[in-house]
Coordinates of C-alpha atoms and ligand atoms in Angstrom, one line a residue:
M5 CA 57.1 11.5 127.6
T6 CA 57.1 13.0 131.0
S7 CA 55.3 16.1 132.3
F8 CA 56.0 18.1 135.4
S9 CA 52.7 16.9 136.9
D10 CA 54.0 13.3 136.8
F11 CA 56.4 14.2 139.7
P12 CA 55.1 14.4 143.2
L13 CA 55.4 18.2 143.3
H14 CA 53.2 20.6 145.4
K15 CA 50.5 22.3 143.4
S16 CA 52.1 25.7 144.2
I17 CA 55.3 24.6 142.6
L18 CA 53.5 23.2 139.5
Q19 CA 51.7 26.5 139.2
A20 CA 54.9 28.5 139.4
I21 CA 56.5 26.3 136.7
H22 CA 53.5 26.9 134.6
D23 CA 53.8 30.6 135.1
M24 CA 57.5 30.4 134.0
G25 CA 56.2 29.1 130.7
F26 CA 58.0 25.7 130.9
E27 CA 55.9 23.1 129.0
E28 CA 57.8 19.9 129.9
P29 CA 60.9 18.9 131.8
S30 CA 64.1 19.0 129.9
P31 CA 66.0 15.7 129.7
I32 CA 68.3 16.6 132.7
Q33 CA 65.2 17.6 134.7
A34 CA 63.3 14.5 133.8
A35 CA 66.2 12.4 135.1
C36 CA 67.1 14.5 138.2
I37 CA 63.8 15.8 139.7
P38 CA 62.5 12.4 140.9
K39 CA 65.9 11.3 142.1
V40 CA 66.5 14.4 144.1
L41 CA 63.0 14.2 145.6
E42 CA 63.7 10.6 146.7
G43 CA 66.8 11.8 148.6
G44 CA 70.3 10.4 147.9
D45 CA 73.3 12.1 146.4
L46 CA 73.5 12.9 142.7
I47 CA 76.1 13.9 140.1
G48 CA 74.7 15.7 137.1
Q49 CA 76.8 16.2 134.1
A50 CA 75.3 19.1 132.3
Q51 CA 76.1 22.7 131.2
T52 CA 74.3 26.0 130.9
G53 CA 71.4 25.8 128.5
T54 CA 70.3 22.3 129.5
G55 CA 67.9 23.5 132.3
K56 CA 70.2 22.2 135.0
T57 CA 69.3 25.0 137.4
A58 CA 65.6 24.0 137.6
A59 CA 66.7 20.4 137.7
F60 CA 68.0 20.9 141.2
G61 CA 66.0 24.1 141.9
I62 CA 62.5 22.5 141.6
P63 CA 63.0 19.6 144.1
L64 CA 65.0 21.8 146.3
V65 CA 62.2 24.3 146.7
Q66 CA 59.9 21.4 147.5
K67 CA 62.2 20.2 150.3
V68 CA 62.7 23.5 152.0
S69 CA 60.1 24.6 154.6
P70 CA 59.3 28.2 155.7
V71 CA 61.0 27.7 159.2
N72 CA 63.5 30.4 159.8
R73 CA 66.7 28.5 159.2
V74 CA 69.1 28.1 156.3
Q75 CA 68.2 24.7 155.0
A76 CA 70.0 24.6 151.6
I77 CA 73.1 26.1 150.2
I78 CA 74.2 26.4 146.6
L79 CA 77.8 27.2 145.8
T80 CA 78.5 28.8 142.4
P81 CA 81.7 29.9 140.8
T82 CA 80.7 33.5 139.9
R83 CA 78.5 36.3 141.2
E84 CA 76.6 36.3 137.8
L85 CA 75.7 32.7 138.2
A86 CA 74.7 33.2 141.9
I87 CA 72.4 36.0 140.9
Q88 CA 70.9 34.0 138.1
V89 CA 70.4 30.9 140.2
A90 CA 68.8 32.9 143.0
G91 CA 66.5 34.5 140.4
E92 CA 65.4 31.1 139.0
L93 CA 64.7 29.8 142.6
L94 CA 62.7 32.9 143.3
R95 CA 60.5 32.2 140.3
I96 CA 60.1 28.5 141.3
A97 CA 59.2 29.5 144.9
K98 CA 56.8 32.2 143.7
Y99 CA 53.9 30.7 145.8
N100 CA 56.0 29.4 148.7
K101 CA 57.1 31.4 151.6
I102 CA 60.8 30.8 151.0
R103 CA 63.5 33.4 151.0
T104 CA 66.6 33.0 148.8
L105 CA 69.6 35.2 149.2
P106 CA 72.5 35.5 146.8
I107 CA 75.8 36.3 148.6
Y108 CA 78.9 37.1 146.6
G109 CA 82.0 39.2 146.8
G110 CA 81.9 42.7 145.6
Q111 CA 78.6 43.5 147.3
S112 CA 78.6 45.3 150.7
I113 CA 78.9 42.6 153.4
G114 CA 76.9 44.8 155.8
H115 CA 73.9 44.6 153.5
Q116 CA 74.2 40.8 153.3
I117 CA 74.5 40.5 157.1
R118 CA 71.3 42.4 157.6
A119 CA 69.5 40.3 155.0
L120 CA 70.8 37.1 156.6
R121 CA 69.5 38.3 160.0
Q122 CA 66.0 38.8 158.7
G123 CA 66.0 35.0 158.0
V124 CA 66.5 33.2 154.8
Q125 CA 66.0 29.5 153.9
V126 CA 68.2 29.2 150.9
V127 CA 71.6 30.7 150.3
V128 CA 73.3 30.9 146.9
G129 CA 76.8 32.1 147.2
T130 CA 80.4 32.1 145.8
P131 CA 82.7 30.1 148.0
G132 CA 85.0 33.0 149.2
R133 CA 82.1 35.1 150.4
V134 CA 80.3 32.2 152.1
L135 CA 83.5 31.4 154.0
D136 CA 83.8 35.0 155.0
H137 CA 80.3 34.9 156.6
L138 CA 81.1 31.6 158.3
R139 CA 84.2 33.1 159.9
R140 CA 82.2 36.1 161.0
K141 CA 79.5 33.8 162.3
T142 CA 76.9 35.7 160.4
L143 CA 75.9 32.6 158.5
K144 CA 75.0 29.3 160.3
L145 CA 74.8 26.1 158.3
D146 CA 74.0 23.5 161.0
H147 CA 70.5 23.0 159.7
V148 CA 71.4 22.6 156.1
H149 CA 69.9 19.4 154.6
T150 CA 70.9 20.1 151.0
L151 CA 74.1 21.2 149.4
V152 CA 74.5 21.9 145.7
L153 CA 77.8 22.4 144.0
D154 CA 76.9 24.1 140.7
E155 CA 79.4 24.3 137.9
A156 CA 81.9 22.4 140.0
D157 CA 84.6 22.2 137.4
E158 CA 84.5 26.0 137.0
M159 CA 84.9 26.3 140.8
L160 CA 87.8 24.0 140.6
D161 CA 89.4 26.1 137.8
M162 CA 89.0 29.2 139.9
G163 CA 91.0 27.6 142.7
F164 CA 88.0 27.4 145.1
I165 CA 88.5 23.7 146.0
D166 CA 89.9 24.3 149.5
D167 CA 87.2 26.8 150.3
I168 CA 84.6 24.3 149.2
E169 CA 86.1 21.7 151.5
T170 CA 86.1 24.1 154.4
I171 CA 82.5 25.0 153.8
I172 CA 81.5 21.3 153.6
N173 CA 83.1 20.7 157.0
H174 CA 80.7 23.3 158.5
L175 CA 77.7 21.3 157.2
P176 CA 75.9 18.4 159.0
Q177 CA 77.0 14.9 158.0
E178 CA 73.5 14.0 157.4
R179 CA 72.6 15.8 154.2
Q180 CA 71.9 15.5 150.5
T181 CA 74.7 16.6 148.2
L182 CA 74.1 17.4 144.5
L183 CA 77.0 18.1 142.2
F184 CA 76.6 19.6 138.7
S185 CA 79.5 19.9 136.4
A186 CA 80.0 20.0 132.6
T187 CA 83.2 18.0 132.8
M188 CA 84.5 15.5 135.3
P189 CA 88.2 16.1 136.0
P190 CA 89.9 13.8 138.6
E191 CA 89.7 16.5 141.3
I192 CA 86.0 16.7 141.0
K193 CA 85.7 12.9 141.1
R194 CA 87.9 12.9 144.3
L195 CA 85.6 15.6 145.8
A196 CA 82.6 13.4 145.0
T197 CA 84.2 10.3 146.5
R198 CA 85.1 12.1 149.6
Y199 CA 82.0 14.1 150.4
M200 CA 79.2 12.2 148.7
K201 CA 77.4 9.0 149.7
N202 CA 76.9 6.5 146.9
P203 CA 76.2 9.2 144.4
Q204 CA 74.2 8.3 141.2
T205 CA 75.5 9.9 138.0
I206 CA 73.2 11.3 135.5
A207 CA 74.6 12.3 132.1
V208 CA 72.1 13.4 129.6
S209 CA 72.4 12.2 126.0
S210 CA 75.9 11.1 125.8
E211 CA 74.9 9.1 122.7
E212 CA 75.6 10.5 119.3
V213 CA 72.6 11.6 117.2
T214 CA 72.7 12.2 113.5
A215 CA 71.7 15.5 112.2
P216 CA 70.0 15.6 108.8
L217 CA 72.0 16.7 105.8
I218 CA 70.9 20.2 105.5
E219 CA 72.7 23.5 105.7
Q220 CA 73.3 24.5 109.3
V221 CA 74.6 27.8 110.5
Y222 CA 74.8 29.8 113.7
Y223 CA 75.0 33.5 114.5
K224 CA 76.6 34.9 117.6
V225 CA 74.3 37.5 119.1
F226 CA 73.9 39.4 122.3
E227 CA 71.1 38.8 124.7
R228 CA 70.2 42.5 124.7
N229 CA 69.7 42.9 121.0
K230 CA 68.6 39.4 120.1
V231 CA 65.3 40.5 118.6
E232 CA 67.0 43.1 116.4
S233 CA 69.5 40.5 115.2
L234 CA 66.7 38.0 114.4
C235 CA 64.9 40.6 112.4
R236 CA 68.0 41.4 110.3
I237 CA 68.6 37.7 109.7
L238 CA 64.9 37.3 108.6
D239 CA 65.1 40.4 106.4
S240 CA 68.1 39.1 104.5
E241 CA 66.7 35.6 103.8
D242 CA 64.3 34.3 101.2
V243 CA 61.9 32.6 103.5
D244 CA 59.0 30.4 102.2
L245 CA 57.9 29.2 105.6
G246 CA 59.9 29.4 108.8
I247 CA 59.6 27.9 112.2
I248 CA 61.1 29.9 115.0
F249 CA 61.8 28.0 118.2
C250 CA 61.6 29.5 121.7
R251 CA 62.3 27.8 125.0
T252 CA 59.2 28.8 126.9
K253 CA 55.5 29.6 126.2
R254 CA 56.2 33.0 127.5
G255 CA 59.1 33.4 125.1
V256 CA 56.7 32.4 122.2
D257 CA 54.1 35.0 123.3
E258 CA 56.7 37.8 123.6
L259 CA 58.4 37.1 120.4
T260 CA 55.1 36.8 118.5
E261 CA 54.0 40.2 119.8
V262 CA 57.3 41.9 118.8
L263 CA 57.4 40.3 115.3
Q264 CA 53.8 41.1 114.6
S265 CA 54.3 44.7 115.7
R266 CA 57.2 44.9 113.3
G267 CA 55.0 43.8 110.5
Y268 CA 56.0 40.2 110.0
L269 CA 53.4 37.7 109.2
A270 CA 53.9 35.6 112.3
D271 CA 51.9 33.7 114.8
G272 CA 52.7 31.7 117.9
L273 CA 51.9 28.1 118.9
H274 CA 52.1 26.6 122.3
G275 CA 50.4 24.3 124.7
D276 CA 48.2 26.9 126.4
L277 CA 46.2 27.5 123.3
S278 CA 42.9 25.7 122.7
Q279 CA 42.7 23.1 120.0
A280 CA 40.6 25.5 117.9
Q281 CA 43.2 28.2 118.2
R282 CA 46.0 25.8 117.3
D283 CA 44.2 24.5 114.3
K284 CA 43.6 28.1 113.1
V285 CA 47.3 29.0 113.4
M286 CA 48.4 25.7 111.7
S287 CA 46.1 26.1 108.7
A288 CA 47.2 29.7 108.3
F289 CA 50.8 28.5 108.3
R290 CA 50.1 25.7 105.8
E291 CA 48.3 28.1 103.4
G292 CA 51.2 30.6 103.8
S293 CA 49.1 33.4 105.1
I294 CA 51.5 33.5 108.0
E295 CA 55.2 33.2 107.1
F296 CA 56.6 32.4 110.5
L297 CA 55.4 30.0 113.1
I298 CA 56.9 30.7 116.5
A299 CA 56.7 27.6 118.7
T300 CA 58.0 25.7 121.7
D301 CA 59.4 22.2 121.2
V302 CA 56.3 20.6 122.5
A303 CA 53.9 22.5 120.3
A304 CA 56.0 21.9 117.2
R305 CA 56.0 18.1 117.8
G306 CA 54.0 16.4 115.1
I307 CA 53.9 19.3 112.8
D308 CA 54.2 18.0 109.3
V309 CA 54.4 20.8 106.8
G310 CA 56.3 20.1 103.6
N311 CA 57.8 23.4 102.5
V312 CA 59.5 24.8 105.6
S313 CA 62.5 26.5 104.2
H314 CA 64.0 27.8 107.5
V315 CA 64.2 26.5 111.0
I316 CA 65.5 29.2 113.4
N317 CA 66.5 28.4 116.9
Y318 CA 65.9 31.7 118.6
D319 CA 66.7 30.0 121.9
I320 CA 69.4 27.3 121.7
P321 CA 68.0 23.8 122.2
Q322 CA 68.5 22.0 125.5
D323 CA 70.2 19.0 124.1
S324 CA 71.4 17.5 120.8
E325 CA 68.3 15.4 120.4
S326 CA 66.1 18.4 120.5
Y327 CA 68.4 20.2 118.0
V328 CA 68.0 17.3 115.6
H329 CA 64.3 17.2 116.0
R330 CA 63.9 20.9 115.5
I331 CA 66.0 21.1 112.4
G332 CA 64.4 18.0 110.9
R333 CA 61.3 20.2 110.2
T334 CA 63.0 21.6 107.2
G335 CA 64.6 20.0 104.1
R336 CA 61.7 17.6 103.8
A337 CA 61.2 15.4 100.7
G338 CA 64.4 16.4 99.1
R339 CA 63.7 20.2 99.3
K340 CA 66.4 22.6 100.3
G341 CA 66.3 23.8 103.9
I342 CA 68.5 25.7 106.3
A343 CA 68.7 25.6 110.1
M344 CA 69.9 28.7 112.0
T345 CA 70.8 29.0 115.6
L346 CA 71.2 32.2 117.6
V347 CA 73.9 31.8 120.2
T348 CA 74.7 34.3 123.0
P349 CA 78.2 34.4 124.5
R350 CA 77.2 32.2 127.5
E351 CA 75.8 29.6 125.1
V352 CA 78.8 29.1 122.8
R353 CA 79.9 26.1 124.7
Q354 CA 76.5 24.5 124.4
M355 CA 76.6 25.1 120.6
M356 CA 80.1 23.5 120.4
F357 CA 78.8 20.5 122.4
I358 CA 75.8 20.1 120.1
Q359 CA 78.1 20.3 117.1
K360 CA 80.4 17.6 118.6
Q361 CA 77.6 15.3 119.4
T362 CA 75.8 15.6 116.1
K363 CA 79.1 15.6 114.1
A364 CA 77.4 18.3 112.0
Q365 CA 79.1 21.1 110.2
I366 CA 77.5 24.1 111.9
V367 CA 79.1 27.1 110.2
P368 CA 79.3 30.5 111.9
R369 CA 77.8 33.5 110.1
N370 CA 77.7 37.2 110.9
V371 CA 74.5 39.0 111.6
P372 CA 73.9 41.1 108.5
S373 CA 74.7 44.8 108.8
L374 CA 72.0 47.5 108.2
E375 CA 73.5 48.2 104.7
E376 CA 73.3 44.5 103.7
V377 CA 69.7 44.4 104.9
A378 CA 68.9 47.6 102.9
E379 CA 70.5 46.2 99.8
R380 CA 68.5 43.1 100.1
K381 CA 65.3 45.0 100.6
Q382 CA 66.1 47.0 97.4
E383 CA 66.6 43.8 95.5
Q384 CA 63.3 42.4 96.7
L385 CA 61.5 45.6 95.8
R386 CA 63.0 45.4 92.3
E387 CA 61.9 41.8 91.9
Q388 CA 58.4 42.7 93.0
L389 CA 58.2 45.6 90.6
I390 CA 59.5 43.6 87.7
S391 CA 56.9 40.9 88.2
L392 CA 54.2 43.5 88.4
L393 CA 55.5 45.3 85.3
E394 CA 55.4 42.1 83.4
S395 CA 51.8 41.3 84.4
D396 CA 48.5 43.0 83.5
E397 CA 47.5 43.6 87.0
I398 CA 48.0 47.3 87.3
A399 CA 44.7 49.1 87.7
D400 CA 43.7 51.8 85.2
M401 CA 43.3 54.3 88.1
Y402 CA 47.1 54.2 88.7
Y403 CA 47.8 54.8 85.0
K404 CA 45.5 57.8 85.1
V405 CA 47.3 59.3 88.1
T406 CA 50.8 58.8 86.6
S407 CA 49.9 60.2 83.1
S408 CA 48.3 63.3 84.7
L409 CA 51.6 64.0 86.4
L410 CA 54.0 63.2 83.5
D411 CA 53.8 66.8 82.2
Q412 CA 55.0 68.3 85.4
Y413 CA 57.5 65.7 86.7
P414 CA 60.1 63.3 85.4
A415 CA 58.9 59.6 85.3
E416 CA 61.7 58.5 87.5
K417 CA 60.6 60.9 90.3
I418 CA 57.0 59.8 90.0
A419 CA 57.9 56.2 90.3
A420 CA 60.2 56.8 93.3
A421 CA 57.5 58.9 95.0
A422 CA 55.0 56.0 94.5
L423 CA 57.4 53.6 96.1
H424 CA 58.0 55.9 99.0
L425 CA 54.2 56.1 99.5
A426 CA 53.9 52.3 99.4
F427 CA 56.9 51.3 101.5
Y428 CA 57.8 54.2 103.7
S429 CA 56.6 52.6 107.0
E430 CA 58.6 49.5 106.3
T431 CA 61.9 51.1 105.3
G432 CA 61.6 53.9 107.8
E433 CA 64.5 55.2 109.8
E434 CA 66.4 52.4 111.4
K435 CA 69.2 52.9 113.8
E436 CA 72.2 50.6 114.3
P437 CA 71.6 49.2 117.8
E438 CA 74.1 50.2 120.4
G439 CA 77.2 48.1 120.1
Y440 CA 80.6 48.3 121.6
N441 CA 83.0 51.0 120.5
F442 CA 86.4 50.2 121.8
G443 CA 88.0 53.3 120.4
E444 CA 91.7 53.4 119.4
T445 CA 93.4 50.5 121.1
G446 CA 96.7 50.5 119.2
A447 CA 95.9 47.4 117.3
A448 CA 96.7 46.4 113.8
K449 CA 94.2 47.3 111.2
G450 CA 90.9 45.5 111.5
M451 CA 91.8 44.3 115.0
V452 CA 91.1 45.3 118.6
R453 CA 93.8 45.1 121.3
F454 CA 92.8 44.1 124.8
F455 CA 94.7 44.4 128.1
L456 CA 94.5 41.4 130.4
N457 CA 95.4 41.6 134.1
V458 CA 97.4 38.3 134.1
G459 CA 100.6 37.3 132.5
R460 CA 103.5 34.9 133.2
N461 CA 102.6 35.1 136.9
V462 CA 99.8 32.6 136.2
N463 CA 102.0 30.5 133.9
M464 CA 100.0 31.6 130.9
K465 CA 101.4 30.6 127.6
P466 CA 100.2 32.0 124.3
Q467 CA 98.5 28.7 123.4
D468 CA 96.5 28.8 126.7
L469 CA 95.1 32.2 125.7
V470 CA 94.4 31.2 122.1
R471 CA 92.6 28.1 123.3
E472 CA 90.5 30.1 125.8
I473 CA 89.5 32.6 123.2
S474 CA 88.8 30.1 120.5
E475 CA 86.7 27.9 122.8
S476 CA 84.7 30.5 124.4
V477 CA 84.1 32.6 121.3
G478 CA 84.1 29.8 118.7
I479 CA 86.7 31.2 116.3
P480 CA 89.7 29.3 114.9
G481 CA 92.8 29.8 117.0
K482 CA 94.6 31.2 114.0
A483 CA 92.2 34.2 113.9
V484 CA 93.7 35.4 117.2
G485 CA 96.3 38.1 116.4
R486 CA 99.4 39.3 118.2
I487 CA 100.0 38.3 121.8
D488 CA 102.4 40.0 124.2
I489 CA 102.8 38.3 127.6
F490 CA 104.5 40.2 130.3
E491 CA 105.0 39.3 134.0
N492 CA 101.7 40.7 135.3
F493 CA 99.7 41.5 132.2
T494 CA 99.2 40.7 128.6
F495 CA 98.1 42.3 125.4
V496 CA 96.1 40.4 122.8
E497 CA 94.7 41.4 119.5
V498 CA 91.5 39.9 118.1
P499 CA 89.5 40.6 114.9
E500 CA 87.1 43.6 115.2
D501 CA 84.0 41.6 114.4
V502 CA 84.5 39.2 117.3
A503 CA 86.0 41.7 119.7
P504 CA 82.7 42.3 121.6
F505 CA 82.3 38.5 122.1
V506 CA 85.9 38.2 123.3
Y507 CA 85.1 41.1 125.7
E508 CA 81.9 39.6 127.0
A509 CA 83.0 36.0 127.2
L510 CA 86.5 36.4 128.6
R511 CA 85.4 38.7 131.4
Q512 CA 83.5 35.6 132.8
T513 CA 86.4 33.2 132.6
R514 CA 89.7 32.5 134.2
I515 CA 93.0 31.2 133.0
N516 CA 95.0 28.6 135.1
G517 CA 92.7 29.3 138.0
K518 CA 93.0 33.1 138.0
R519 CA 90.0 35.2 137.3
I520 CA 90.8 37.5 134.4
N521 CA 89.9 41.0 133.8
L522 CA 89.8 42.5 130.3
E523 CA 89.8 46.0 129.1
P524 CA 90.3 47.6 125.7
A525 CA 94.0 48.6 125.6
K526 CA 95.2 52.2 125.4
P527 CA 97.1 53.1 122.3
R528 CA 100.8 52.7 122.7
G529 CA 102.4 55.6 124.3
A530 CA 99.2 56.6 126.2
K531 CA 99.4 56.3 130.0
R532 CA 97.3 53.7 131.8
S533 CA 95.0 55.3 134.3
Ligands
AMP626 P1 70.1 26.6 132.6 O1 70.7 25.5 131.8 O2 69.7 26.2 134.0 O3 71.0 27.8 132.7 O4 68.8 27.0 131.9 C1 68.7 27.6 130.7 C2 67.4 28.3 130.4 O5 66.4 27.4 130.1 C3 66.9 29.2 131.5 O6 66.5 30.4 131.0 C4 65.7 28.5 132.1 O7 64.8 29.3 132.6 C5 65.2 27.7 130.9 N1 64.5 26.4 131.2 C6 64.9 25.6 132.2 N2 64.1 24.5 132.1 C7 63.2 24.7 131.2 C8 62.1 23.9 130.7 N3 61.8 22.7 131.2 N4 61.4 24.4 129.6 C9 61.7 25.6 129.1 N5 62.7 26.4 129.5 C10 63.5 25.9 130.5

């Protein structure tokens, strides 16, 4: 087992990592950090969700000094990723005087030029915009000692390969090059051979692992209403004991607070708690006085509780081994158990990857609707009432109150009022969280029709589109509805329930190298604005 403090990292960086709530390096980090610190070129085969950003970000921050020169450049395929990577670097460099700047197309170039003039040490950019700055001579790369190509296969798909080569030719020969990619198509291998020196390849957990034979499901959720989705799932399940996994200590604290404030019997467990605190939480969990244990991977290690009925991956695990460890906490000693994973649109690929490596049947499920949750609550209430009615546990005082009211009110109303009094706060007004409303799109019933800004002009065939949708949203290809491909645009229909996912996921992808844009279609006959 490794810990971040096993690496020769500055105290300031270790402190920042601690503040981020990371407890231990993810597998890709454990393999990459020491190698990057040693120097030497590296190819990392990893996708989003594995912790790859910090795998290069942590050693990179350590290697950069506060002198006023650009010393490292990270190329990313999209502006979203550039912003995200810059954000992660900022957190890692919290106690270091290092400035990181994301530069991407779509943002005012004047603003970027001013920011560059003020001096930055690390640039995170999309290839097109970086090249633009190089041509204008507003960005100088002659002191760069580290180049990172992040999501290289995506950059290739987007047709950035020539831009990347031009940028590399502006860099000093003497440098460290790190390349991260989920897949290794021949063009990426060629790029590596051409521009990297004896690169070492690090692929994390390519071995198959076997998942236990328990029921496994996943829910597609949105980042912005993840908590709400979790609550609905919890409310519609019969939970004996549940373990909810979060990625970081901070995540554990935040989720614990939210669930407690919503009235769940929940408590958190992570490495920053004292032994006494941990023992207290664990014994409460064993006794069942808390129903949900919220934990990081590290904290949950070694927990041996027999009757865990639910394991819930609130954050997707960083690799298949961790997935298998987590879900193995349920279904002990022949009992029934279920493992549930919440997956955001960006993480669907990681889910598919885990599924492939574990050869497990992980079945998609829909987050229950408010009506379903309400129905379930009524059912639970009925069960509780019946068991009370069949016992002798009702105090005399309550009989006295009801019988004194029976002359004036019908029994049914009295019972309902009593329930209202007892449960009002729990079943109080709930609103459907804001979702997407695509309006009338001219689609078949139960479907939503989208307009895509590419067509035959990028050689797109219906099967390309079906594959893209089914891979990035995780639905079977046959669920995709009618497709009409024209020269410069396309219409495609998808089932209503997955439409928001198609919308969020496809806006971030490209087909045959061309970035695609997606909008809800206008009904036939309406004019496009
Ligand atoms: P990435 O694969 O780089 O997109 O990272 C996915 C998420 O995992 C990000 O939110 C990171 O902040 C988080 N993360 C990265 N490394 C760790 C770690 N060692 N422990 C916990 N969370 C991490």
